[in-house]
Amino acid sequence: MAVSEQVLATGQQLDTLCINTIRTLAIDAVQQANSGHPGAPMGLAPVAYALWEKFLRYDPADPTWLNRDRFVLSNGHASMLLYALLYLAEVRQVDDQGHVTKELAVPMDQIKHFRQLGSRTPGHPESHITSGVETTTGPLGQGVGNSLGMAMASRWLAATFNRPGYEIFDWNVYAMCSDGDLMEGIGGEAASLAGHLKLSNLCWMYDHNSITLDGPANWSFSEDVATRFIGYGWNVTRVSDANDLEMITRAYEVFKKTTDRPTLIIVDSHIGYGSPHKQDTNAAHGEPLGEDEVKLVKKFYGWPEDAKFLVPDGVKEHFQEVVGKRGADLRSKWSKTFNDYSQKFPELAEQLKKIQHHELPSGWDKDLPTFPADAKGVATRESSGKVLNAVAKNIPWMIGGSADLATSNKTTLKFEEADGDFSACNYNGRNLHFGVREHVMGAAVNGMTISGIRAFGATFFNFSDYMKASIRLAALGQLPAIFIYTHDSIGVGEDGPTHEPIEQLAGLRAMPNLIVLRPGDANEVTECWKVIAKQQHTPVALVLTRQNLPTLDRTKYAAASGVAKGGYVLADSQGKPDVILIATGSEVSLCVEAYEKLKAEGVKARVVSLPSWEIFDNQDQAYKDSVLPPDVTARVSVEMAATFGWERYTGSKGRNIGMKRFGASAPLKDLLKYFGFTVDKVVEEARAAIATK
Ligand SMILES: Cc1ncc(C[n+]2csc(CCOP(=O)(O)OP(=O)(O)O)c2C)c(N)n1
Ligand SMILES: [Mg+2]
């Protein structure tokens, strides 16, 4: 008797067979890895199955299909639930160039290598590793935050690209989430903004299993979630038993019928469903069941107790017949429509191709401003606002906004084609208002970016801390997200130390795959935006001043195009320099002044502007040595921030002018004097460096 017959002989319906396959795959993979969370997939399998089986518009043969529904697993610890679905649906792997291959994203071999080095089944889902994983999740709350950005992207793309008779975009976003996702502040921020924006294409399935890692959820979580979400303006529906497929189906139907609000489906479930010991207990559930319990659970499911990684005949076939066929039909219908659309609107179709591959439109860098030399100068936030407007005009799918500081961050897109504000009444607008919600702004920017849009989010640099977890996931997930930060130092002045960043530069520079850019004047700002626009796999933090900076005379000093190499010699002397002054941002012009003074005294100084450590570090050794010759050891760094890390460039004999404490509240000119950011101080340190070299 074939195993499927054996299992079916126990009276299981095909649905149950599929659901128990998902469950047992999760159990076996976690057991084999000897680590991971089997409980959540066991409890949630029917909820995910009902979605994939009946509703999800997804073609496993092309996980890059533009109009696919997005399935987000915000409770990333339940990763085996997602991997089992990708395996059963036979989702294809996409290569680095974005081409769909014949290879499966998650073949059985990958399930068996769950959590192993180099596998496509890491402990938590990572979108750049596994096709079909829409976004990287694990830090609770980030996935639901991404889902907000994705739902915004779907609405914006529809409003911008659909034409009468050509509904190119109407995809929905389904996010599975857990108690942790809704306890996290970011989850509340996301829900609040989604309700405000009336994103009826957004559905969250909340795994209300009354348990978290430490014990019963009610040790720390007792609010009425339904009432809270109704307050946010959501449609709330409830399924009192996660195994009731009919009720789950009805809940999804309610979502599909709702046209004016996002939907929350609260599903009462049992973690580790079928486990005699773990469900409804305080026992830790982030661990394998253990061989004995695995057998008991399999018995409960009517499963052969000793079978491992069993996929009964008919299960994969069923996924093909429903998910696969529905997806293929929908995509082929869509492709026909899209072909006609491409004939009728070739320009729009071309844009969509570029969007999909994170490519730039031709002419993206035309009409970018250059700034004449000006001693009084302009704040880099101000020049950035001008350059951003020029760049965004050339890249029609660049959209973004601020966490309630747009007038300070200078991030408003003012040209006519920007179509004003993105709102529930105008999903076409390119100016986003995130409200005072920095954290979810970061996650939403990521969600939009992963949907192809060049999204940006802005706030004061100091508050980058509030969105750090999202910046980190942009970097890990290789998303070219754009984070704009103004008010970048004690240059903030009177607002004082609560608003004056100190360690933020060092912190962000320590993050892998993030480019930090701190331009030294308006023309460096233009060059920075060129760097930003070209990114395809790397997020950027652009760090800008509130206060005016001189616009350097580029006929006298080197061209700002040196920014492309991360750092460059801005001002130099004949022959080998006696001392090198290295700075970023507002301290570059300070060093130029010190350089002029030293020069007048006959000291051969060099000024290096170093707007991006990461880009500079990636240059070849010859270039780096040409900028910072190893035999010139008298070096001074100047940056109004923690000096942490500057030794890398100044060496053991160098000197670092920076901040060794929090700032203070005072007019800027007083702070500069007090903390030693003066020409005299730089000159003095330069002399000292020369004396001790
Ligand atoms: C931001 C964040 N904090 C902590 C964790 C560690 N962690 C993983 S699962 C979990 C809680 C599990 O409770 P719940 O969210 O209800 O999920 P369930 O166990 O019910 O699946 C925690 C604290 C995490 N993944 N992310
Ligand atoms: Mg829970």
Short mmCIF file of C-alpha atoms in Angstrom, two decimals, residues 24 26-39 42 272 274-278 283-299 305-308:
data_model
loop_
_atom_site.label_atom_id
_atom_site.label_comp_id
_atom_site.label_asym_id
_atom_site.label_seq_id
_atom_site.Cartn_x
_atom_site.Cartn_y
_atom_site.Cartn_z
CA THR A 24 5.14 17.12 9.65
CA ALA A 26 8.13 21.45 9.80
CA ILE A 27 8.42 18.95 12.64
CA ASP A 28 10.93 16.77 10.82
CA ALA A 29 13.07 19.66 9.56
CA VAL A 30 13.28 21.21 13.03
CA GLN A 31 14.02 17.84 14.58
CA GLN A 32 16.78 17.14 12.05
CA ALA A 33 18.30 20.60 12.53
CA ASN A 34 17.87 20.12 16.25
CA SER A 35 16.77 23.74 16.44
CA GLY A 36 13.89 25.93 15.36
CA HIS A 37 10.21 26.48 16.05
CA PRO A 38 7.87 23.66 15.05
CA GLY A 39 4.91 24.89 17.13
CA MET A 42 1.80 23.20 13.40
CA GLY A 272 2.13 22.85 18.47
CA GLY A 274 -1.47 17.87 18.20
CA SER A 275 1.37 17.82 20.65
CA PRO A 276 0.27 16.27 23.93
CA HIS A 277 2.78 18.24 25.98
CA LYS A 278 3.50 21.59 24.49
CA ALA A 283 6.92 25.07 28.12
CA ALA A 284 9.38 26.79 25.87
CA HIS A 285 8.31 26.14 22.31
CA GLY A 286 11.27 27.48 20.37
CA GLU A 287 12.81 24.03 20.28
CA PRO A 288 12.39 20.64 18.59
CA LEU A 289 9.71 18.33 19.93
CA GLY A 290 12.10 15.47 20.60
CA GLU A 291 11.93 12.05 18.92
CA ASP A 292 9.35 10.58 21.31
CA GLU A 293 6.96 13.45 21.01
CA VAL A 294 7.38 13.54 17.25
CA LYS A 295 6.01 10.01 17.17
CA LEU A 296 3.07 10.85 19.41
CA VAL A 297 2.17 13.86 17.30
CA LYS A 298 2.39 11.87 14.09
CA LYS A 299 0.10 9.28 15.62
CA GLU A 305 5.02 7.30 13.09
CA ASP A 306 8.40 6.43 11.69
CA ALA A 307 8.11 8.18 8.36
CA LYS A 308 10.33 11.22 7.97
#
